[in-house]
């Protein structure tokens, strides 16, 4: 049995019946990042942890390991370049045992992961972007392992919340006194006061959405689409409808209709549309657009595509001393910083010509050259070309996605069908996190013509009646914020 200690439906700590050790949730660690030691794992491992796997030692970047830990110590796990915890667990062995085994085998028993049932039980906050901690400088003693060895399903019952184990909320008035350690930690957690009720917050977001986001051309609109596409982005803070007394979107919409702001009409049984809006209503007067910091707004909305480099067997001999192994992904800045550090630490700068670098055996092998010296820019270019080519796609509210090889742009193909009618086939969009069904619905609304999902060679495509290249490009650039260089014919 796992006991959950929470305040206002926000889980803060859990305790296990077996040892009663207080384990902070990721919500607590986001507020107090340095409460626990943190190690870093690749984001690709997260799906395996959500499936009930424990974290294996090869799945941890060795240069982020603490200088000391014992079996049973609680530890937080982060992703690369973000100090926000995405999992919490307990060390399965001590540091001495880990290095005796060559950093192989099970490392951390995972008890709580971002997006598991405990996270869903709470306020479902999005993963924040926190500065990574300062890790001790260590040499890499990590053996090369395959990606499949990073995690492993445990034969024993998994303790990850969401893998079949129940949870029990213990509110203060019914749970009795929590353990002394939990009480002490709870006293140090500062919860933000919203200053207004959840009902007021969601109603204010509705007013703001009707005044600043929804257009007459959008009507009629399904109440579910209005809430997800217009109301949620207008909330000053994330609020789930279940956290309000309305509980359901339909009840919230009836309240707006009761106030005389909107008119509802049943589209079909159980499905309602907003057909009219009184934009001159007194409750909408003076409502202004939600103010956001320009940099924050750009970061939230834009899809970023960055070229990166994959460590292969050839370049691993150069980057292994910086804690990297085969298969790791390096951004260009990180790669260049490592090359500069390597040249300086090995005193390879040419004293007679500062524009050149003396090539030692490792650099000569990586660059595939027999020359004794090379210009700095050539060293960088050759090292980059020796790495595997890949791209890192940062999607709003999702974990970054890595695509190895070339990244094809979104393609538009116009074909003629029976009766000389034109159709447009759109492909290669799913890699940018766009769902085919959602894109088809938006195109159908924009084009006022049929748009359907059809099978493609590697993934689903969208087929639109007519020549949709211009309007589809505009939709992808303006609404989905796809970089222009990855939209063909734009």
Coordinates of C-alpha atoms in Angstrom, one line a residue:
X1 CA 0.0 0.0 0.0
X2 CA 1.3 3.5 -0.9
X3 CA 0.0 6.5 1.1
X4 CA -0.3 9.9 -0.5
X5 CA 0.0 13.1 1.4
X6 CA -1.6 16.0 -0.4
X7 CA -2.8 19.6 0.0
X8 CA -5.7 20.9 -2.1
X9 CA -5.5 17.8 -4.4
X10 CA -1.8 18.4 -5.0
X11 CA 0.2 15.3 -4.1
X12 CA 3.3 16.3 -2.2
X13 CA 4.8 13.1 -0.6
X14 CA 4.2 9.4 -0.7
X15 CA 5.3 6.8 1.9
X16 CA 5.6 3.0 1.3
X17 CA 4.1 0.6 3.8
X18 CA 7.3 -1.5 3.7
X19 CA 9.8 1.1 4.9
X20 CA 7.8 4.3 5.6
X21 CA 10.4 6.4 3.8
X22 CA 9.0 9.8 2.8
X23 CA 9.4 10.3 -1.0
X24 CA 8.6 13.7 -2.5
X25 CA 6.5 13.8 -5.6
X26 CA 7.7 15.7 -8.7
X27 CA 5.3 18.5 -7.8
X28 CA 7.3 19.0 -4.6
X29 CA 10.6 18.7 -6.4
X30 CA 9.6 21.3 -9.0
X31 CA 9.1 23.8 -6.1
X32 CA 12.2 22.7 -4.2
X33 CA 14.6 21.4 -6.9
X34 CA 17.5 20.8 -4.6
X35 CA 15.6 18.7 -2.1
X36 CA 17.1 15.5 -3.5
X37 CA 20.2 14.6 -5.5
X38 CA 19.5 14.6 -9.2
X39 CA 20.8 12.4 -12.0
X40 CA 20.1 12.7 -15.7
X41 CA 18.7 10.1 -18.2
X42 CA 17.8 10.4 -21.9
X43 CA 14.1 11.3 -22.6
X44 CA 13.8 8.1 -24.7
X45 CA 13.9 6.1 -21.4
X46 CA 10.7 7.9 -20.1
X47 CA 8.3 5.7 -22.1
X48 CA 9.9 2.6 -20.6
X49 CA 9.6 3.9 -17.1
X50 CA 5.9 4.7 -17.7
X51 CA 5.5 1.1 -18.8
X52 CA 6.6 -0.1 -15.3
X53 CA 10.4 -0.6 -15.8
X54 CA 13.0 0.5 -13.3
X55 CA 16.0 2.6 -14.3
X56 CA 19.1 0.7 -15.3
X57 CA 22.6 2.1 -14.6
X58 CA 23.5 2.3 -18.3
X59 CA 20.4 4.6 -18.7
X60 CA 22.0 7.3 -16.4
X61 CA 24.6 9.8 -17.7
X62 CA 27.7 8.8 -15.7
X63 CA 28.9 12.4 -15.3
X64 CA 25.7 13.2 -13.3
X65 CA 26.1 10.4 -10.7
X66 CA 26.4 11.7 -7.1
X67 CA 29.8 11.4 -5.4
X68 CA 28.2 9.2 -2.7
X69 CA 25.0 7.3 -2.2
X70 CA 23.8 4.2 -0.3
X71 CA 21.2 1.6 -1.0
X72 CA 17.7 2.9 -0.2
X73 CA 18.6 6.6 -0.7
X74 CA 15.9 8.6 -2.5
X75 CA 17.0 10.2 -5.8
X76 CA 15.4 12.4 -8.5
X77 CA 15.8 11.8 -12.2
X78 CA 15.8 14.6 -14.8
X79 CA 16.1 14.9 -18.5
X80 CA 19.0 16.6 -20.4
X81 CA 19.3 20.4 -20.1
X82 CA 16.3 20.6 -17.7
X83 CA 16.6 20.4 -13.9
X84 CA 12.9 19.6 -13.4
X85 CA 12.4 16.1 -12.0
X86 CA 10.6 13.6 -14.3
X87 CA 10.9 10.6 -12.0
X88 CA 11.6 9.7 -8.4
X89 CA 13.0 6.5 -7.0
X90 CA 15.2 4.7 -4.5
X91 CA 18.8 3.5 -5.3
X92 CA 18.8 -0.3 -5.6
X93 CA 22.5 -0.5 -4.7
X94 CA 25.3 1.6 -3.2
X95 CA 27.8 3.6 -5.3
X96 CA 30.6 1.1 -4.5
X97 CA 28.4 -1.8 -5.7
X98 CA 27.5 0.1 -8.8
X99 CA 31.1 0.6 -9.9
X100 CA 32.1 -2.9 -8.9
X101 CA 29.5 -4.1 -11.4
X102 CA 30.8 -1.8 -14.1
X103 CA 27.7 0.4 -14.0
X104 CA 25.6 -2.4 -15.3
X105 CA 22.3 -3.8 -14.0
X106 CA 19.4 -2.2 -12.1
X107 CA 20.2 1.3 -10.7
X108 CA 17.0 2.9 -9.3
X109 CA 13.7 1.4 -8.2
X110 CA 11.2 3.9 -9.8
X111 CA 8.1 4.8 -7.7
X112 CA 6.7 7.9 -9.4
X113 CA 7.0 9.2 -13.0
X114 CA 5.8 12.3 -14.8
X115 CA 2.4 11.6 -16.4
X116 CA 1.7 8.5 -14.2
X117 CA -1.5 8.0 -12.2
X118 CA -0.2 10.0 -9.3
X119 CA 0.5 13.0 -11.6
X120 CA -3.0 12.6 -13.1
X121 CA -4.5 12.5 -9.6
X122 CA -3.1 16.0 -9.0
X123 CA -3.3 19.2 -10.9
X124 CA -1.6 17.8 -14.0
X125 CA 1.0 20.6 -14.1
X126 CA 3.2 20.7 -17.2
X127 CA 6.9 20.0 -16.9
X128 CA 8.6 23.3 -16.0
X129 CA 11.9 24.4 -17.4
X130 CA 14.4 24.6 -14.5
X131 CA 18.2 25.2 -14.7
X132 CA 20.2 21.9 -14.4
X133 CA 22.1 21.4 -11.2
X134 CA 25.9 21.6 -11.0
X135 CA 27.3 18.1 -11.2
X136 CA 30.7 17.0 -9.9
X137 CA 33.4 16.7 -12.5
X138 CA 34.1 13.0 -13.1
X139 CA 35.8 10.9 -15.6
X140 CA 33.6 8.6 -17.6
X141 CA 33.8 5.0 -16.4
X142 CA 30.7 4.0 -18.2
X143 CA 30.9 1.0 -20.5
X144 CA 29.3 1.1 -23.9
X145 CA 25.9 -0.6 -24.0
X146 CA 23.1 -1.0 -26.4
X147 CA 19.9 1.1 -26.1
X148 CA 17.9 -1.9 -25.2
X149 CA 20.1 -2.4 -22.1
X150 CA 19.2 1.1 -20.7
X151 CA 16.1 -0.2 -19.0
X152 CA 14.7 -3.6 -18.3
X153 CA 11.4 -4.9 -17.1
X154 CA 11.5 -6.2 -13.6
X155 CA 10.2 -9.6 -12.9
X156 CA 9.0 -8.4 -9.5
X157 CA 5.9 -6.3 -9.0
X158 CA 6.5 -2.7 -10.2
X159 CA 6.0 0.1 -7.8
X160 CA 5.4 2.8 -10.5
X161 CA 2.1 4.4 -9.8
X162 CA 0.0 3.5 -12.7
X163 CA 1.3 0.0 -13.1
X164 CA -1.4 -1.6 -11.1
X165 CA -0.8 -0.4 -7.5
X166 CA -3.5 1.6 -5.7
X167 CA -3.1 5.0 -4.1
X168 CA -4.8 6.4 -1.1
X169 CA -5.3 10.2 -0.5
X170 CA -4.9 11.2 3.2
X171 CA -6.4 14.6 3.7
X172 CA -5.4 16.3 7.0
X173 CA -8.8 15.9 8.6
X174 CA -9.1 12.2 8.1
X175 CA -5.6 10.8 7.8
X176 CA -4.4 11.6 11.4
X177 CA -0.9 12.8 12.1
X178 CA 1.6 12.0 9.3
X179 CA 5.1 10.7 10.1
X180 CA 7.4 13.3 11.7
X181 CA 9.7 13.4 8.7
X182 CA 6.8 14.0 6.3
X183 CA 5.4 16.8 8.6
X184 CA 8.7 18.5 8.7
X185 CA 9.0 18.5 4.9
X186 CA 5.4 19.6 4.3
X187 CA 6.1 22.7 6.4
X188 CA 8.8 23.8 4.0
X189 CA 6.6 23.5 0.9
X190 CA 5.2 26.8 -0.3
X191 CA 2.0 26.6 -2.2
X192 CA 0.9 29.4 -4.5
X193 CA -2.3 31.2 -3.6
X194 CA -4.3 31.8 -6.7
X195 CA -6.1 34.7 -5.1
X196 CA -9.4 33.7 -6.7
X197 CA -11.5 30.5 -6.8
X198 CA -11.1 28.0 -9.6
X199 CA -14.6 28.8 -10.8
X200 CA -13.8 32.5 -11.1
X201 CA -10.5 31.7 -13.0
X202 CA -12.3 29.5 -15.6
X203 CA -15.1 32.0 -16.0
X204 CA -12.6 34.8 -16.5
X205 CA -10.8 32.7 -19.1
X206 CA -14.2 32.1 -20.9
X207 CA -14.8 35.9 -21.0
X208 CA -11.3 36.5 -22.3
X209 CA -11.6 33.8 -24.9
X210 CA -14.9 35.2 -26.2
X211 CA -13.6 38.8 -26.3
X212 CA -10.1 38.2 -27.6
X213 CA -9.8 34.8 -29.2
X214 CA -13.1 33.6 -30.8
X215 CA -14.2 35.2 -34.0
X216 CA -17.6 35.3 -35.6
X217 CA -16.2 33.3 -38.5
X218 CA -15.6 30.4 -36.0
X219 CA -19.3 30.0 -35.3
X220 CA -20.9 27.6 -34.9
X221 CA -18.3 25.8 -32.8
X222 CA -18.5 22.7 -30.7
X223 CA -18.3 23.5 -27.0
X224 CA -15.5 21.0 -26.5
X225 CA -13.4 22.7 -29.2
X226 CA -14.2 26.1 -27.8
X227 CA -13.0 25.0 -24.4
X228 CA -9.8 23.3 -25.6
X229 CA -8.8 25.7 -28.4
X230 CA -9.9 29.1 -26.9
X231 CA -10.6 28.9 -23.1
X232 CA -7.6 26.9 -22.0
X233 CA -5.0 29.1 -23.7
X234 CA -6.7 32.1 -22.0
X235 CA -6.3 30.8 -18.5
X236 CA -3.8 32.8 -16.4
X237 CA -2.9 29.5 -14.6
X238 CA -3.6 25.9 -15.7
X239 CA -7.1 24.9 -14.4
X240 CA -8.8 21.6 -15.1
X241 CA -12.6 21.7 -15.4
X242 CA -12.8 18.9 -12.8
X243 CA -11.2 21.2 -10.3
X244 CA -14.2 23.5 -10.5
X245 CA -17.7 23.1 -9.2
X246 CA -18.9 22.9 -12.8
X247 CA -17.1 19.5 -13.3
X248 CA -18.1 19.4 -17.0
X249 CA -17.7 21.7 -19.9
X250 CA -21.4 21.4 -20.7
X251 CA -22.3 22.8 -17.3
X252 CA -19.9 25.7 -17.7
X253 CA -21.4 26.5 -21.1
X254 CA -24.9 26.5 -19.6
X255 CA -23.8 29.0 -17.0
X256 CA -22.6 31.3 -19.9
X257 CA -25.9 30.8 -21.6
X258 CA -27.7 31.6 -18.4
X259 CA -25.8 34.9 -18.2
X260 CA -27.0 35.7 -21.7
X261 CA -23.5 35.7 -23.3
X262 CA -23.9 32.7 -25.7
X263 CA -26.6 30.7 -27.4
X264 CA -26.3 26.9 -27.4
X265 CA -27.9 24.5 -29.9
X266 CA -27.8 20.7 -29.9
X267 CA -26.0 19.5 -33.0
X268 CA -26.9 15.9 -32.3
X269 CA -27.8 14.0 -29.1
X270 CA -25.3 14.8 -26.4
X271 CA -23.3 17.2 -28.7
X272 CA -23.8 21.0 -28.4
X273 CA -22.6 23.9 -30.5
X274 CA -22.2 27.6 -29.6
X275 CA -24.2 29.3 -32.4
X276 CA -24.3 32.9 -31.2
X277 CA -22.2 35.2 -29.0
X278 CA -23.3 38.5 -27.5
X279 CA -20.0 40.3 -27.8
X280 CA -21.5 43.5 -26.3
X281 CA -22.4 41.8 -23.1
X282 CA -21.5 43.7 -19.9
X283 CA -19.3 40.8 -18.6
X284 CA -17.1 41.1 -21.7
X285 CA -16.6 44.9 -21.4
X286 CA -13.0 45.9 -20.5
X287 CA -11.7 42.3 -20.9
X288 CA -8.2 42.4 -22.3
X289 CA -5.9 39.8 -23.9
X290 CA -3.9 37.7 -21.5
X291 CA -0.5 39.5 -21.2
X292 CA 2.5 37.2 -21.6
X293 CA 6.2 37.8 -21.7
X294 CA 7.1 37.9 -25.4
X295 CA 10.0 35.5 -25.0
X296 CA 7.8 33.1 -22.9
X297 CA 5.0 33.3 -25.5
X298 CA 7.4 32.5 -28.4
X299 CA 8.9 29.6 -26.4
X300 CA 5.4 28.1 -25.7
X301 CA 4.0 28.4 -29.2
X302 CA 6.9 27.9 -31.6
X303 CA 8.1 24.5 -32.8
X304 CA 11.9 24.6 -32.7
X305 CA 14.0 22.4 -35.1
X306 CA 17.7 22.3 -34.3
X307 CA 20.4 20.3 -36.1
X308 CA 22.2 18.0 -33.8
X309 CA 24.9 15.3 -34.0
X310 CA 24.8 11.6 -33.0
X311 CA 27.9 10.0 -31.4
X312 CA 29.0 7.0 -33.4
X313 CA 31.9 4.6 -32.8
X314 CA 34.3 6.9 -34.7
X315 CA 33.8 10.1 -32.6
X316 CA 33.1 8.3 -29.2
X317 CA 36.8 8.0 -28.6
X318 CA 37.0 11.9 -28.7
X319 CA 33.9 12.6 -26.6
X320 CA 34.0 9.7 -24.1
X321 CA 36.1 11.7 -21.6
X322 CA 33.2 14.1 -21.4
X323 CA 30.7 11.4 -20.3
X324 CA 29.3 10.6 -23.7
X325 CA 28.9 7.2 -25.3
X326 CA 27.7 5.8 -28.6
X327 CA 24.2 6.9 -29.5
X328 CA 24.2 10.1 -27.4
X329 CA 22.9 13.3 -29.1
X330 CA 25.0 16.5 -29.0
X331 CA 23.8 20.0 -30.0
X332 CA 26.3 22.0 -32.1
X333 CA 27.3 24.2 -29.2
X334 CA 28.0 21.3 -26.9
X335 CA 30.0 19.5 -29.6
X336 CA 32.2 22.6 -30.4
X337 CA 32.7 23.3 -26.6
X338 CA 34.0 19.7 -26.2
X339 CA 36.4 20.0 -29.2
X340 CA 37.8 23.3 -28.0
X341 CA 38.2 21.9 -24.5
X342 CA 40.0 18.8 -25.9
X343 CA 42.4 20.9 -28.0
X344 CA 43.2 23.2 -25.1
X345 CA 43.6 20.4 -22.5
X346 CA 46.0 18.5 -24.8
X347 CA 47.9 21.7 -25.8
X348 CA 47.2 21.2 -29.5
X349 CA 47.0 24.8 -30.6
X350 CA 49.8 25.5 -33.1
X351 CA 52.2 28.0 -31.4
X352 CA 53.5 29.2 -34.8
X353 CA 50.1 29.8 -36.3
X354 CA 47.2 30.5 -34.0
X355 CA 44.7 29.8 -36.8
X356 CA 45.7 26.1 -36.9
X357 CA 45.5 23.0 -34.7
X358 CA 48.1 20.3 -34.4
X359 CA 46.4 16.9 -35.0
X360 CA 47.1 14.1 -32.5
X361 CA 46.2 10.5 -33.4
X362 CA 42.6 10.8 -32.1
X363 CA 41.8 14.0 -34.0
X364 CA 43.4 12.6 -37.2
X365 CA 41.3 9.4 -36.9
X366 CA 38.1 11.3 -36.3
X367 CA 38.8 13.8 -39.1
X368 CA 39.9 11.0 -41.5
X369 CA 43.1 12.8 -42.5
X370 CA 46.9 12.3 -42.5
X371 CA 47.6 16.0 -42.3
X372 CA 49.7 17.2 -39.3
X373 CA 47.8 20.4 -38.9
X374 CA 44.4 21.9 -39.9
X375 CA 42.6 25.2 -39.5
X376 CA 40.2 25.5 -36.6
X377 CA 37.1 25.8 -38.8
X378 CA 38.2 22.7 -40.8
X379 CA 38.6 20.8 -37.5
X380 CA 35.1 21.7 -36.5
X381 CA 33.6 20.9 -39.9
X382 CA 35.3 17.5 -40.1
X383 CA 34.3 16.4 -36.6
X384 CA 30.7 17.4 -37.3
X385 CA 30.7 15.5 -40.6
X386 CA 32.1 12.4 -38.9
X387 CA 29.1 12.4 -36.5
X388 CA 25.8 11.0 -37.4
X389 CA 23.3 13.6 -38.7
X390 CA 20.1 14.2 -36.8
X391 CA 17.6 16.8 -35.7
X392 CA 16.0 17.6 -32.4
X393 CA 12.4 18.8 -32.6
X394 CA 11.1 20.7 -29.6
X395 CA 7.3 20.5 -29.5
X396 CA 5.1 22.6 -27.2
X397 CA 4.1 20.7 -24.0
X398 CA 5.9 17.5 -25.2
X399 CA 9.3 16.0 -24.8
X400 CA 11.9 16.8 -27.5
X401 CA 11.9 14.4 -30.4
X402 CA 15.1 13.2 -32.1
X403 CA 15.0 12.3 -35.8
X404 CA 18.1 10.6 -37.2
X405 CA 19.2 11.4 -40.7
X406 CA 17.7 14.1 -42.9
X407 CA 14.4 15.7 -41.9
X408 CA 12.1 15.9 -44.9
X409 CA 9.8 19.0 -45.1
X410 CA 6.0 18.7 -45.1
X411 CA 5.0 18.0 -48.7
X412 CA 2.1 19.0 -50.9
X413 CA 1.2 16.9 -54.0
X414 CA -1.6 18.1 -56.3
X415 CA -3.2 15.3 -58.4
X416 CA -6.1 15.2 -60.8
X417 CA -8.9 12.7 -60.2
X418 CA -12.0 11.7 -62.0
X419 CA -13.8 14.6 -63.8
X420 CA -10.5 16.6 -63.9
X421 CA -11.0 17.5 -60.2
X422 CA -7.9 18.4 -58.2
X423 CA -7.0 17.0 -54.8
X424 CA -4.1 17.9 -52.5
X425 CA -2.2 15.2 -50.6
X426 CA -0.3 16.4 -47.5
X427 CA 2.4 14.2 -46.0
X428 CA 5.4 14.3 -43.6
X429 CA 3.5 16.3 -40.9
X430 CA 3.3 13.8 -38.1
X431 CA 7.0 14.1 -37.3
X432 CA 6.2 17.6 -36.1
X433 CA 3.6 16.3 -33.6
X434 CA 0.6 17.1 -35.8
X435 CA -2.2 14.4 -35.7
X436 CA -3.7 13.6 -39.1
X437 CA -7.3 13.7 -37.8
X438 CA -6.9 17.1 -36.2
X439 CA -5.2 18.6 -39.4
X440 CA -8.0 17.2 -41.6
X441 CA -10.6 18.9 -39.4
X442 CA -8.9 22.2 -39.4
X443 CA -8.3 22.1 -43.2
X444 CA -11.9 21.2 -43.8
X445 CA -13.0 24.2 -41.8
X446 CA -10.5 26.6 -43.6
X447 CA -11.1 25.2 -47.1
X448 CA -14.9 24.6 -46.7
X449 CA -14.3 21.4 -48.5
X450 CA -13.8 17.7 -47.8
X451 CA -10.6 16.7 -46.0
X452 CA -10.0 13.0 -45.1
X453 CA -7.2 10.9 -43.6
X454 CA -5.7 8.4 -46.0
X455 CA -2.9 5.9 -45.6
X456 CA 0.6 6.8 -46.8
X457 CA 3.9 5.0 -47.3
X458 CA 5.2 5.5 -43.7
X459 CA 2.4 7.3 -41.9
X460 CA -1.1 8.7 -42.5
X461 CA -1.6 11.5 -45.0
X462 CA -4.4 14.1 -45.4
X463 CA -6.3 14.4 -48.7
X464 CA -8.1 17.7 -49.4
X465 CA -10.4 18.4 -52.3
X466 CA -9.0 21.2 -54.5
X467 CA -5.6 22.9 -54.6
X468 CA -5.0 23.5 -50.8
X469 CA -1.3 24.3 -51.0
X470 CA -1.6 28.0 -50.2
X471 CA -4.1 27.8 -47.4
X472 CA -2.5 24.6 -45.9
X473 CA 0.9 26.3 -45.9
X474 CA -0.6 29.3 -44.1
X475 CA -2.3 27.1 -41.5
X476 CA 1.0 25.2 -40.8
X477 CA 3.1 28.3 -40.5
X478 CA 0.7 30.5 -38.5
X479 CA -1.2 28.1 -36.3
X480 CA 1.2 25.2 -35.9
X481 CA 4.3 27.5 -36.0
X482 CA 6.2 25.1 -38.3
X483 CA 9.5 26.7 -39.3
X484 CA 9.2 27.9 -42.9
X485 CA 12.2 25.9 -44.2
X486 CA 10.3 22.7 -43.3
X487 CA 7.1 23.5 -45.2
X488 CA 7.5 22.9 -49.0
X489 CA 6.4 25.6 -51.4
X490 CA 6.0 28.1 -48.6

